[in-house]
PDB file of C-alpha atoms and ligand atoms in Angstrom:
ATOM      1  CA  MET A   1      -2.388  31.550  10.884  1.00 91.00           C
ATOM      2  CA  ASN A   2      -5.771  30.473  12.130  1.00 95.00           C
ATOM      3  CA  CYS A   3      -7.779  27.543  10.806  1.00 97.00           C
ATOM      4  CA  SER A   4      -9.923  28.445   7.771  1.00 96.00           C
ATOM      5  CA  LYS A   5     -12.875  26.626   9.388  1.00 96.00           C
ATOM      6  CA  CYS A   6     -12.662  27.829  13.010  1.00 96.00           C
ATOM      7  CA  SER A   7     -10.653  30.296  15.092  1.00 89.00           C
ATOM      8  CA  LYS A   8      -8.078  27.793  16.430  1.00 96.00           C
ATOM      9  CA  LYS A   9      -4.426  27.874  15.493  1.00 97.00           C
ATOM     10  CA  SER A  10      -3.721  25.974  12.277  1.00 97.00           C
ATOM     11  CA  ILE A  11      -1.224  23.105  12.142  1.00 97.00           C
ATOM     12  CA  THR A  12      -1.004  22.841   8.367  1.00 98.00           C
ATOM     13  CA  PHE A  13      -1.664  24.589   5.084  1.00 97.00           C
ATOM     14  CA  ILE A  14      -3.207  22.492   2.312  1.00 96.00           C
ATOM     15  CA  ARG A  15      -1.706  24.018  -0.808  1.00 93.00           C
ATOM     16  CA  TYR A  16      -3.951  22.402  -3.367  1.00 93.00           C
ATOM     17  CA  ASN A  17      -7.122  23.819  -1.804  1.00 92.00           C
ATOM     18  CA  GLY A  18      -5.691  26.921  -0.132  1.00 94.00           C
ATOM     19  CA  ARG A  19      -6.923  26.079   3.397  1.00 96.00           C
ATOM     20  CA  TYR A  20      -5.296  26.341   6.815  1.00 97.00           C
ATOM     21  CA  LEU A  21      -6.489  23.610   9.184  1.00 98.00           C
ATOM     22  CA  CYS A  22      -6.315  23.129  12.951  1.00 98.00           C
ATOM     23  CA  ARG A  23      -5.700  19.660  14.416  1.00 98.00           C
ATOM     24  CA  GLU A  24      -9.395  18.722  14.657  1.00 97.00           C
ATOM     25  CA  HIS A  25     -10.296  19.978  11.203  1.00 98.00           C
ATOM     26  CA  PHE A  26      -7.232  18.333   9.674  1.00 98.00           C
ATOM     27  CA  ILE A  27      -8.241  14.981  11.214  1.00 98.00           C
ATOM     28  CA  GLU A  28     -11.789  15.496   9.946  1.00 98.00           C
ATOM     29  CA  PHE A  29     -10.467  16.410   6.470  1.00 98.00           C
ATOM     30  CA  VAL A  30      -8.448  13.171   6.248  1.00 98.00           C
ATOM     31  CA  GLU A  31     -11.104  10.886   7.733  1.00 98.00           C
ATOM     32  CA  LYS A  32     -13.911  12.209   5.541  1.00 97.00           C
ATOM     33  CA  ARG A  33     -12.000  11.361   2.357  1.00 97.00           C
ATOM     34  CA  VAL A  34     -10.908   7.953   3.648  1.00 98.00           C
ATOM     35  CA  LYS A  35     -14.508   7.063   4.548  1.00 97.00           C
ATOM     36  CA  ARG A  36     -15.594   8.216   1.085  1.00 96.00           C
ATOM     37  CA  GLU A  37     -12.920   6.007  -0.516  1.00 96.00           C
ATOM     38  CA  ILE A  38     -13.973   3.023   1.601  1.00 96.00           C
ATOM     39  CA  ARG A  39     -17.624   3.538   0.575  1.00 95.00           C
ATOM     40  CA  LYS A  40     -16.622   3.906  -3.066  1.00 94.00           C
ATOM     41  CA  GLN A  41     -14.335   0.856  -3.145  1.00 94.00           C
ATOM     42  CA  GLY A  42     -16.618  -1.221  -0.919  1.00 93.00           C
ATOM     43  CA  LEU A  43     -15.709  -2.965   2.311  1.00 94.00           C
ATOM     44  CA  PRO A  44     -16.829  -6.604   2.143  1.00 94.00           C
ATOM     45  CA  LYS A  45     -18.280  -8.258   5.221  1.00 95.00           C
ATOM     46  CA  GLY A  46     -16.018 -10.544   7.223  1.00 97.00           C
ATOM     47  CA  LYS A  47     -12.366 -10.206   8.164  1.00 97.00           C
ATOM     48  CA  ILE A  48     -10.506  -7.228   6.726  1.00 98.00           C
ATOM     49  CA  ALA A  49      -6.773  -7.911   6.743  1.00 98.00           C
ATOM     50  CA  VAL A  50      -4.492  -4.882   6.747  1.00 98.00           C
ATOM     51  CA  ALA A  51      -0.998  -5.214   5.285  1.00 98.00           C
ATOM     52  CA  LEU A  52       0.850  -3.686   8.231  1.00 98.00           C
ATOM     53  CA  SER A  53       4.527  -3.106   7.486  1.00 96.00           C
ATOM     54  CA  GLY A  54       4.852  -0.820  10.513  1.00 95.00           C
ATOM     55  CA  GLY A  55       5.565   2.190   8.286  1.00 95.00           C
ATOM     56  CA  LYS A  56       3.427   5.283   8.847  1.00 96.00           C
ATOM     57  CA  ASP A  57       1.014   4.714   5.951  1.00 97.00           C
ATOM     58  CA  SER A  58       0.214   1.173   6.980  1.00 97.00           C
ATOM     59  CA  LEU A  59      -0.349   2.296  10.597  1.00 98.00           C
ATOM     60  CA  VAL A  60      -2.749   5.011   9.411  1.00 98.00           C
ATOM     61  CA  ALA A  61      -4.610   2.542   7.139  1.00 98.00           C
ATOM     62  CA  CYS A  62      -4.854  -0.008   9.959  1.00 98.00           C
ATOM     63  CA  TYR A  63      -6.032   2.580  12.486  1.00 98.00           C
ATOM     64  CA  LEU A  64      -8.703   3.961  10.141  1.00 98.00           C
ATOM     65  CA  ILE A  65     -10.024   0.514   9.177  1.00 98.00           C
ATOM     66  CA  TRP A  66     -10.082  -0.352  12.889  1.00 98.00           C
ATOM     67  CA  LYS A  67     -11.932   2.914  13.599  1.00 97.00           C
ATOM     68  CA  VAL A  68     -14.617   2.442  10.938  1.00 95.00           C
ATOM     69  CA  THR A  69     -15.236  -1.225  11.812  1.00 95.00           C
ATOM     70  CA  ARG A  70     -15.001  -1.167  15.622  1.00 93.00           C
ATOM     71  CA  ASP A  71     -18.803  -0.949  16.107  1.00 93.00           C
ATOM     72  CA  ASP A  72     -19.587  -3.111  13.093  1.00 95.00           C
ATOM     73  CA  ARG A  73     -20.812  -6.608  13.962  1.00 95.00           C
ATOM     74  CA  ASN A  74     -20.331  -7.802  10.383  1.00 96.00           C
ATOM     75  CA  ARG A  75     -16.696  -6.838   9.983  1.00 97.00           C
ATOM     76  CA  SER A  76     -13.480  -7.213  11.972  1.00 96.00           C
ATOM     77  CA  VAL A  77      -9.915  -6.100  11.394  1.00 97.00           C
ATOM     78  CA  LEU A  78      -6.650  -7.986  11.676  1.00 97.00           C
ATOM     79  CA  ALA A  79      -3.136  -7.210  10.570  1.00 98.00           C
ATOM     80  CA  ILE A  80      -0.522  -9.098   8.555  1.00 98.00           C
ATOM     81  CA  THR A  81       3.142  -8.119   8.720  1.00 98.00           C
ATOM     82  CA  VAL A  82       5.580  -9.550   6.213  1.00 98.00           C
ATOM     83  CA  ASP A  83       9.140  -9.681   7.508  1.00 97.00           C
ATOM     84  CA  GLU A  84      11.275  -9.680   4.352  1.00 97.00           C
ATOM     85  CA  GLY A  85      14.516 -10.052   6.307  1.00 97.00           C
ATOM     86  CA  ILE A  86      16.188  -6.689   5.758  1.00 96.00           C
ATOM     87  CA  ASN A  87      18.831  -6.375   8.427  1.00 95.00           C
ATOM     88  CA  GLY A  88      18.903  -3.104  10.352  1.00 93.00           C
ATOM     89  CA  TYR A  89      15.622  -1.935   8.837  1.00 93.00           C
ATOM     90  CA  ARG A  90      12.720  -4.320   9.179  1.00 94.00           C
ATOM     91  CA  GLU A  91      13.231  -5.308  12.850  1.00 94.00           C
ATOM     92  CA  LYS A  92      12.222  -1.838  14.017  1.00 94.00           C
ATOM     93  CA  THR A  93       9.031  -1.636  11.937  1.00 96.00           C
ATOM     94  CA  VAL A  94       7.999  -5.183  12.898  1.00 97.00           C
ATOM     95  CA  LYS A  95       8.249  -4.096  16.541  1.00 96.00           C
ATOM     96  CA  ILE A  96       6.241  -0.925  15.831  1.00 97.00           C
ATOM     97  CA  ALA A  97       3.557  -3.061  14.116  1.00 97.00           C
ATOM     98  CA  ARG A  98       3.465  -5.496  17.051  1.00 98.00           C
ATOM     99  CA  ASP A  99       3.175  -2.718  19.652  1.00 97.00           C
ATOM    100  CA  PHE A 100       0.472  -0.985  17.613  1.00 98.00           C
ATOM    101  CA  CYS A 101      -1.634  -4.161  17.385  1.00 98.00           C
ATOM    102  CA  ASN A 102      -1.237  -4.769  21.128  1.00 98.00           C
ATOM    103  CA  GLU A 103      -2.389  -1.247  21.882  1.00 97.00           C
ATOM    104  CA  TYR A 104      -5.532  -1.483  19.730  1.00 97.00           C
ATOM    105  CA  GLY A 105      -6.287  -5.154  20.400  1.00 97.00           C
ATOM    106  CA  ILE A 106      -5.880  -6.100  16.735  1.00 98.00           C
ATOM    107  CA  PRO A 107      -5.007  -9.776  15.995  1.00 98.00           C
ATOM    108  CA  HIS A 108      -1.566  -9.773  14.372  1.00 98.00           C
ATOM    109  CA  HIS A 109       0.002 -12.335  12.018  1.00 98.00           C
ATOM    110  CA  ILE A 110       3.677 -12.164  11.126  1.00 98.00           C
ATOM    111  CA  ILE A 111       5.024 -14.110   8.151  1.00 97.00           C
ATOM    112  CA  SER A 112       8.674 -14.096   7.097  1.00 97.00           C
ATOM    113  CA  PHE A 113      10.401 -14.654   3.751  1.00 97.00           C
ATOM    114  CA  LYS A 114      12.909 -16.887   5.527  1.00 96.00           C
ATOM    115  CA  ARG A 115      10.270 -19.267   6.865  1.00 95.00           C
ATOM    116  CA  GLU A 116       7.979 -19.200   3.826  1.00 94.00           C
ATOM    117  CA  ILE A 117      10.464 -18.998   0.958  1.00 93.00           C
ATOM    118  CA  GLY A 118      13.662 -20.176   2.615  1.00 93.00           C
ATOM    119  CA  LEU A 119      15.708 -16.996   2.074  1.00 94.00           C
ATOM    120  CA  THR A 120      15.737 -13.485   3.490  1.00 96.00           C
ATOM    121  CA  LEU A 121      15.680 -10.524   1.106  1.00 96.00           C
ATOM    122  CA  ASP A 122      19.290  -9.811   2.178  1.00 96.00           C
ATOM    123  CA  GLU A 123      20.246 -13.311   0.991  1.00 95.00           C
ATOM    124  CA  MET A 124      18.331 -12.827  -2.272  1.00 94.00           C
ATOM    125  CA  SER A 125      20.125  -9.507  -2.753  1.00 94.00           C
ATOM    126  CA  LYS A 126      23.462 -11.332  -3.066  1.00 92.00           C
ATOM    127  CA  VAL A 127      22.216 -13.353  -6.050  1.00 87.00           C
ATOM    128  CA  ARG A 128      19.728 -10.893  -7.499  1.00 84.00           C
ATOM    129  CA  GLY A 129      21.383 -10.622 -10.922  1.00 82.00           C
ATOM    130  CA  ASN A 130      20.052  -7.706 -12.928  1.00 83.00           C
ATOM    131  CA  LEU A 131      16.761  -7.456 -11.035  1.00 86.00           C
ATOM    132  CA  ALA A 132      16.431  -4.907  -8.239  1.00 89.00           C
ATOM    133  CA  GLU A 133      15.619  -6.136  -4.731  1.00 93.00           C
ATOM    134  CA  CYS A 134      12.231  -4.398  -4.954  1.00 93.00           C
ATOM    135  CA  THR A 135      11.189  -6.831  -7.713  1.00 92.00           C
ATOM    136  CA  TYR A 136      11.795  -9.844  -5.467  1.00 95.00           C
ATOM    137  CA  CYS A 137      10.371  -8.014  -2.477  1.00 96.00           C
ATOM    138  CA  GLY A 138       7.134  -7.046  -4.264  1.00 94.00           C
ATOM    139  CA  VAL A 139       6.474 -10.482  -5.750  1.00 96.00           C
ATOM    140  CA  PHE A 140       7.217 -12.445  -2.564  1.00 97.00           C
ATOM    141  CA  ARG A 141       5.388  -9.946  -0.339  1.00 96.00           C
ATOM    142  CA  ARG A 142       2.193 -10.310  -2.413  1.00 95.00           C
ATOM    143  CA  TYR A 143       2.679 -14.084  -2.283  1.00 95.00           C
ATOM    144  CA  CYS A 144       3.058 -14.096   1.529  1.00 97.00           C
ATOM    145  CA  LEU A 145       0.130 -11.722   2.088  1.00 96.00           C
ATOM    146  CA  ASN A 146      -2.139 -13.864  -0.041  1.00 94.00           C
ATOM    147  CA  ILE A 147      -1.100 -17.046   1.804  1.00 94.00           C
ATOM    148  CA  VAL A 148      -1.942 -15.626   5.241  1.00 96.00           C
ATOM    149  CA  ALA A 149      -5.097 -13.868   4.015  1.00 96.00           C
ATOM    150  CA  ASN A 150      -6.348 -17.178   2.595  1.00 94.00           C
ATOM    151  CA  GLU A 151      -5.417 -19.076   5.757  1.00 95.00           C
ATOM    152  CA  ILE A 152      -7.384 -16.703   7.963  1.00 96.00           C
ATOM    153  CA  ASN A 153     -10.224 -16.475   5.462  1.00 95.00           C
ATOM    154  CA  ALA A 154      -9.970 -12.707   4.968  1.00 96.00           C
ATOM    155  CA  SER A 155     -12.495 -11.087   2.645  1.00 95.00           C
ATOM    156  CA  ALA A 156     -10.186  -8.202   1.622  1.00 96.00           C
ATOM    157  CA  ILE A 157      -6.644  -6.918   2.121  1.00 97.00           C
ATOM    158  CA  ALA A 158      -6.315  -3.196   2.839  1.00 97.00           C
ATOM    159  CA  MET A 159      -3.041  -1.680   1.647  1.00 97.00           C
ATOM    160  CA  GLY A 160      -1.471   1.566   2.884  1.00 97.00           C
ATOM    161  CA  HIS A 161      -0.814   3.117  -0.539  1.00 97.00           C
ATOM    162  CA  ASN A 162      -1.301   6.873  -0.489  1.00 97.00           C
ATOM    163  CA  LEU A 163      -2.003   9.332  -3.323  1.00 98.00           C
ATOM    164  CA  ASP A 164       1.716   9.751  -4.075  1.00 97.00           C
ATOM    165  CA  ASP A 165       2.179   5.971  -4.468  1.00 96.00           C
ATOM    166  CA  VAL A 166      -0.904   5.556  -6.627  1.00 97.00           C
ATOM    167  CA  SER A 167      -0.165   8.499  -8.916  1.00 97.00           C
ATOM    168  CA  GLN A 168       3.430   7.205  -9.303  1.00 96.00           C
ATOM    169  CA  THR A 169       2.103   3.785 -10.305  1.00 96.00           C
ATOM    170  CA  ILE A 170      -0.363   5.231 -12.835  1.00 96.00           C
ATOM    171  CA  LEU A 171       2.359   7.386 -14.385  1.00 96.00           C
ATOM    172  CA  MET A 172       4.905   4.554 -14.357  1.00 94.00           C
ATOM    173  CA  ASN A 173       2.528   2.163 -16.148  1.00 95.00           C
ATOM    174  CA  PHE A 174       1.662   4.858 -18.644  1.00 94.00           C
ATOM    175  CA  VAL A 175       5.299   5.704 -19.420  1.00 95.00           C
ATOM    176  CA  ARG A 176       6.203   2.021 -19.769  1.00 93.00           C
ATOM    177  CA  GLY A 177       3.214   1.521 -22.072  1.00 95.00           C
ATOM    178  CA  ASP A 178       1.901  -1.132 -19.701  1.00 94.00           C
ATOM    179  CA  ILE A 179      -1.778  -0.208 -19.949  1.00 94.00           C
ATOM    180  CA  GLU A 180      -2.891  -3.720 -19.153  1.00 92.00           C
ATOM    181  CA  ARG A 181      -1.160  -3.503 -15.792  1.00 91.00           C
ATOM    182  CA  MET A 182      -2.891  -0.179 -15.212  1.00 92.00           C
ATOM    183  CA  ALA A 183      -6.239  -1.925 -15.821  1.00 92.00           C
ATOM    184  CA  ARG A 184      -5.327  -4.517 -13.160  1.00 90.00           C
ATOM    185  CA  MET A 185      -4.408  -2.023 -10.437  1.00 90.00           C
ATOM    186  CA  ALA A 186      -6.092  -2.351  -7.032  1.00 89.00           C
ATOM    187  CA  PRO A 187      -8.772  -1.850  -5.811  1.00 90.00           C
ATOM    188  CA  HIS A 188     -10.098  -5.021  -7.393  1.00 81.00           C
ATOM    189  CA  LYS A 189     -13.734  -5.040  -8.305  1.00 74.00           C
ATOM    190  CA  LYS A 190     -14.002  -8.607  -9.545  1.00 73.00           C
ATOM    191  CA  ILE A 191     -13.513 -11.408  -7.039  1.00 75.00           C
ATOM    192  CA  GLN A 192     -11.035 -13.962  -8.419  1.00 79.00           C
ATOM    193  CA  PRO A 193     -10.860 -17.498  -6.980  1.00 80.00           C
ATOM    194  CA  GLY A 194      -8.042 -17.772  -4.451  1.00 81.00           C
ATOM    195  CA  LEU A 195      -6.981 -14.138  -4.840  1.00 86.00           C
ATOM    196  CA  ILE A 196      -8.075 -11.896  -1.982  1.00 92.00           C
ATOM    197  CA  PRO A 197      -9.211  -8.511  -3.379  1.00 92.00           C
ATOM    198  CA  ARG A 198      -7.251  -5.435  -2.326  1.00 95.00           C
ATOM    199  CA  ILE A 199      -8.605  -2.092  -1.234  1.00 96.00           C
ATOM    200  CA  LEU A 200      -6.692   1.192  -0.899  1.00 97.00           C
ATOM    201  CA  PRO A 201      -8.349   3.351   1.782  1.00 98.00           C
ATOM    202  CA  LEU A 202      -5.632   6.060   1.586  1.00 98.00           C
ATOM    203  CA  ARG A 203      -5.643   6.320  -2.212  1.00 97.00           C
ATOM    204  CA  SER A 204      -6.725   9.986  -2.235  1.00 97.00           C
ATOM    205  CA  ILE A 205      -4.579  11.199   0.693  1.00 98.00           C
ATOM    206  CA  PRO A 206      -1.164  12.755  -0.142  1.00 97.00           C
ATOM    207  CA  GLU A 207       1.834  11.314   1.691  1.00 96.00           C
ATOM    208  CA  LYS A 208       2.484  14.553   3.563  1.00 96.00           C
ATOM    209  CA  GLU A 209      -0.988  14.294   5.059  1.00 97.00           C
ATOM    210  CA  THR A 210      -0.685  10.610   6.039  1.00 98.00           C
ATOM    211  CA  THR A 211       2.580  11.521   7.789  1.00 97.00           C
ATOM    212  CA  LEU A 212       0.951  14.419   9.649  1.00 97.00           C
ATOM    213  CA  TYR A 213      -2.075  12.278  10.529  1.00 98.00           C
ATOM    214  CA  ALA A 214       0.254   9.605  11.980  1.00 98.00           C
ATOM    215  CA  TYR A 215       2.107  12.289  13.910  1.00 97.00           C
ATOM    216  CA  VAL A 216      -0.970  14.019  15.401  1.00 97.00           C
ATOM    217  CA  ASN A 217      -2.334  10.633  16.483  1.00 96.00           C
ATOM    218  CA  GLY A 218       0.920   9.854  18.271  1.00 96.00           C
ATOM    219  CA  PHE A 219       1.941   6.817  16.192  1.00 96.00           C
ATOM    220  CA  GLU A 220       5.563   5.812  16.397  1.00 93.00           C
ATOM    221  CA  ILE A 221       7.238   6.700  13.107  1.00 91.00           C
ATOM    222  CA  SER A 222      10.362   4.922  11.956  1.00 89.00           C
ATOM    223  CA  GLU A 223      12.892   7.283  10.380  1.00 84.00           C
ATOM    224  CA  ASN A 224      14.814   4.460   8.697  1.00 85.00           C
ATOM    225  CA  GLU A 225      14.623   3.986   4.980  1.00 88.00           C
ATOM    226  CA  CYS A 226      14.973   0.621   3.294  1.00 92.00           C
ATOM    227  CA  PRO A 227      18.608   0.249   2.128  1.00 92.00           C
ATOM    228  CA  TYR A 228      17.383  -1.105  -1.232  1.00 93.00           C
ATOM    229  CA  ALA A 229      15.048   1.841  -1.991  1.00 88.00           C
ATOM    230  CA  ILE A 230      17.933   3.496  -3.830  1.00 80.00           C
ATOM    231  CA  ARG A 231      17.605   0.975  -6.677  1.00 74.00           C
ATOM    232  CA  ALA A 232      13.816   1.337  -6.960  1.00 76.00           C
ATOM    233  CA  MET A 233      12.677   2.609 -10.375  1.00 77.00           C
ATOM    234  CA  ARG A 234       9.831   4.337  -8.604  1.00 84.00           C
ATOM    235  CA  GLY A 235      12.295   6.928  -7.228  1.00 86.00           C
ATOM    236  CA  ILE A 236      12.467   8.726 -10.590  1.00 91.00           C
ATOM    237  CA  TYR A 237       8.689   9.071 -10.670  1.00 94.00           C
ATOM    238  CA  ARG A 238       8.554  10.162  -7.052  1.00 93.00           C
ATOM    239  CA  ASP A 239      11.072  12.971  -7.645  1.00 94.00           C
ATOM    240  CA  PHE A 240       9.313  14.043 -10.828  1.00 95.00           C
ATOM    241  CA  LEU A 241       5.900  14.185  -9.123  1.00 96.00           C
ATOM    242  CA  ILE A 242       7.284  16.171  -6.197  1.00 95.00           C
ATOM    243  CA  GLN A 243       8.606  18.781  -8.659  1.00 96.00           C
ATOM    244  CA  LEU A 244       5.381  18.780 -10.628  1.00 96.00           C
ATOM    245  CA  GLU A 245       3.274  19.205  -7.485  1.00 95.00           C
ATOM    246  CA  GLU A 246       5.527  22.039  -6.345  1.00 94.00           C
ATOM    247  CA  LYS A 247       4.919  23.953  -9.583  1.00 95.00           C
ATOM    248  CA  HIS A 248       1.315  22.841 -10.139  1.00 95.00           C
ATOM    249  CA  PRO A 249      -0.412  21.979  -6.849  1.00 94.00           C
ATOM    250  CA  GLY A 250      -3.111  19.357  -7.373  1.00 95.00           C
ATOM    251  CA  SER A 251      -1.250  17.430 -10.098  1.00 97.00           C
ATOM    252  CA  ARG A 252      -1.386  14.117  -8.221  1.00 97.00           C
ATOM    253  CA  HIS A 253      -5.144  14.504  -7.755  1.00 97.00           C
ATOM    254  CA  SER A 254      -5.491  15.235 -11.488  1.00 97.00           C
ATOM    255  CA  ILE A 255      -3.555  12.075 -12.372  1.00 97.00           C
ATOM    256  CA  LEU A 256      -5.887  10.008 -10.186  1.00 97.00           C
ATOM    257  CA  LYS A 257      -8.936  11.777 -11.612  1.00 97.00           C
ATOM    258  CA  SER A 258      -7.767  11.086 -15.180  1.00 97.00           C
ATOM    259  CA  PHE A 259      -7.381   7.434 -14.222  1.00 96.00           C
ATOM    260  CA  PHE A 260     -10.979   7.350 -12.921  1.00 95.00           C
ATOM    261  CA  GLU A 261     -12.136   8.801 -16.255  1.00 96.00           C
ATOM    262  CA  ILE A 262     -10.588   5.960 -18.257  1.00 95.00           C
ATOM    263  CA  GLU A 263     -10.941   3.176 -15.682  1.00 93.00           C
ATOM    264  CA  GLU A 264     -14.133   1.735 -17.130  1.00 92.00           C
ATOM    265  CA  CYS A 265     -12.724   1.684 -20.683  1.00 94.00           C
ATOM    266  CA  LEU A 266      -9.619  -0.090 -19.367  1.00 93.00           C
ATOM    267  CA  HIS A 267     -11.733  -2.723 -17.630  1.00 91.00           C
ATOM    268  CA  ASN A 268     -13.755  -3.235 -20.820  1.00 92.00           C
ATOM    269  CA  LYS A 269     -10.629  -3.613 -22.929  1.00 93.00           C
ATOM    270  CA  PHE A 270      -8.690  -5.826 -20.522  1.00 90.00           C
ATOM    271  CA  SER A 271     -10.863  -8.308 -18.699  1.00 83.00           C
ATOM    272  CA  PRO A 272      -9.324  -9.698 -15.492  1.00 80.00           C
ATOM    273  CA  ALA A 273      -6.677 -12.351 -16.117  1.00 81.00           C
ATOM    274  CA  ILE A 274      -7.921 -15.939 -15.925  1.00 85.00           C
ATOM    275  CA  LEU A 275      -6.289 -17.389 -12.857  1.00 88.00           C
ATOM    276  CA  ASN A 276      -5.499 -21.009 -12.186  1.00 91.00           C
ATOM    277  CA  PRO A 277      -3.594 -22.622  -9.329  1.00 93.00           C
ATOM    278  CA  CYS A 278       0.179 -22.522  -9.900  1.00 95.00           C
ATOM    279  CA  LYS A 279       1.439 -26.027 -10.760  1.00 96.00           C
ATOM    280  CA  LYS A 280       4.119 -25.757  -8.070  1.00 95.00           C
ATOM    281  CA  CYS A 281       2.625 -23.903  -5.115  1.00 93.00           C
ATOM    282  CA  GLY A 282      -1.108 -23.754  -5.806  1.00 92.00           C
ATOM    283  CA  GLN A 283      -1.335 -19.969  -5.486  1.00 92.00           C
ATOM    284  CA  PRO A 284      -3.528 -18.264  -8.130  1.00 90.00           C
ATOM    285  CA  SER A 285      -1.596 -17.307 -11.265  1.00 92.00           C
ATOM    286  CA  SER A 286      -2.266 -16.224 -14.854  1.00 89.00           C
ATOM    287  CA  GLU A 287       0.611 -18.489 -15.966  1.00 93.00           C
ATOM    288  CA  LYS A 288       1.237 -22.180 -15.374  1.00 95.00           C
ATOM    289  CA  ILE A 289       3.978 -21.372 -12.856  1.00 96.00           C
ATOM    290  CA  CYS A 290       3.421 -18.261 -10.722  1.00 95.00           C
ATOM    291  CA  MET A 291       5.896 -15.380 -10.657  1.00 95.00           C
ATOM    292  CA  ALA A 292       7.022 -16.232  -7.096  1.00 96.00           C
ATOM    293  CA  CYS A 293       7.929 -19.804  -8.119  1.00 96.00           C
ATOM    294  CA  GLN A 294       9.664 -18.536 -11.287  1.00 95.00           C
ATOM    295  CA  LEU A 295      11.778 -16.096  -9.263  1.00 94.00           C
ATOM    296  CA  LEU A 296      12.576 -18.766  -6.698  1.00 93.00           C
ATOM    297  CA  GLU A 297      13.815 -21.074  -9.457  1.00 92.00           C
ATOM    298  CA  LYS A 298      16.025 -18.265 -10.772  1.00 90.00           C
ATOM    299  CA  ILE A 299      17.527 -17.659  -7.323  1.00 89.00           C
ATOM    300  CA  LYS A 300      18.169 -21.367  -6.763  1.00 84.00           C
ATOM    301  CA  GLY A 301      19.926 -21.466 -10.138  1.00 81.00           C
ATOM    302  CA  GLU A 302      22.199 -18.582  -9.096  1.00 78.00           C
ATOM    303  CA  ILE A 303      22.972 -20.159  -5.723  1.00 74.00           C
ATOM    304  CA  SER A 304      23.959 -23.530  -7.206  1.00 64.00           C
ATOM    305  CA  PHE A 305      26.712 -21.855  -9.281  1.00 47.00           C
TER     306      PHE A 305
HETATM  307  S1  SF4 B   1      12.165  -0.362  -0.948  1.00 85.59           S
HETATM  308 FE1  SF4 B   1      12.025  -2.195  -2.231  1.00 85.59          FE
HETATM  309  S2  SF4 B   1      13.199  -3.755  -1.115  1.00 85.59           S
HETATM  310 FE2  SF4 B   1      12.774  -2.107   0.338  1.00 85.59          FE
HETATM  311  S3  SF4 B   1      10.883  -2.746   1.393  1.00 85.59           S
HETATM  312 FE3  SF4 B   1      10.283  -1.430  -0.351  1.00 85.59          FE
HETATM  313  S4  SF4 B   1       9.896  -2.843  -2.040  1.00 85.59           S
HETATM  314 FE4  SF4 B   1      11.052  -3.962  -0.470  1.00 85.59          FE
HETATM  315 ZN1   ZN B   2     -10.411  24.338  12.846  1.00 85.59          ZN
HETATM  316 ZN1   ZN B   3       3.791 -20.845  -7.474  1.00 85.59          ZN
END
C-alpha cells in the first residue's frame, strides 16, 4: 500500500487513525506529537537528564530530546543509566546506552545499585520475601536517578514511558483504588525541593510506534527481556490493554484522554505531598524515613538471618 500522505511505499498502518505512512511521514507523525507533548509538559531551561536504560524507548526519548535541544543555547541534554545488576540482561543495554551516547556526543553518567546501595538486584532477589523484584528495582532506580540528577544539577528528568506504559499505570491505579497515586503521576507540574521533576516526552506514542521509530533510525535494539518481568503485576494490565486495543483501536488514547479530563480535579483534591529530607539519607521523602531506606532495612534484616 502507498502512504496516505504521498505516493511512496508505506512502512506501517496506523490502525487507530486508518492511515498508511511511508518512512518520512511516519517519522514526522511521531516527532510532531512528541514536540507537542514537550511543549505541553514544558521543558525547563538548563540540563535535561534522560533516564537511559538502553532499551528502545529510552533511546528514542534521549534522541528526541537531543534533537529538539541541539540548537538551543539555554538547554543541554545528558543521560543517566542505572545499572541494577541483573546478570545476563543489563550488561548489554548498558553497552548500548554507552555506544549511543558516544555516537551523539551526549555526556553519560552510570550509577549502579551495587556501588550506591551495596547490593545488586540479583542479590536482593534472593532475600526479596513476598515483594517482587520490580518493587525494589523501581524504588532504588528512582533513588539513584534523583541522586545523580541532583549532583549534576539537572532541571528535569525525561523518562522513556510510552502510551502503553502510561495507560497501564492509569488503569492499575484506578483498579487498585489508588487515586492519590494517580494524582502524583509524572509529569510533575509543581517543583518540589530536592526532587527533580519528571517529564514524559513519549507519553502519547504507542509502544509499537516507538519500536518502529527506533528501528527506522537504526538504533540497536536489545531483544532480551528482564528475567524478573514475569513477576511484574503490570503484565496483567499489559495483556488486557493489548486485547482491548485489538478489539477497540484507540482505547489507550481514550484512557489517557480521560485522565487529562480529571487531572485538574485530582490535583485540587490531592495537593503534592510535603517532602522533607529523609532522616537517614537526606533524599526527599513524604515520610520520616524514605522508601529506599525502609526497603534497605528490610533487606538487611533478611540477610542477617
Ligand atoms: S522488569 Fe522489573 S526488575 Fe526488571 S528492570 Fe523492569 S522494573 Fe526492574
Ligand atoms: Zn508519505
Ligand atoms: Zn532515605
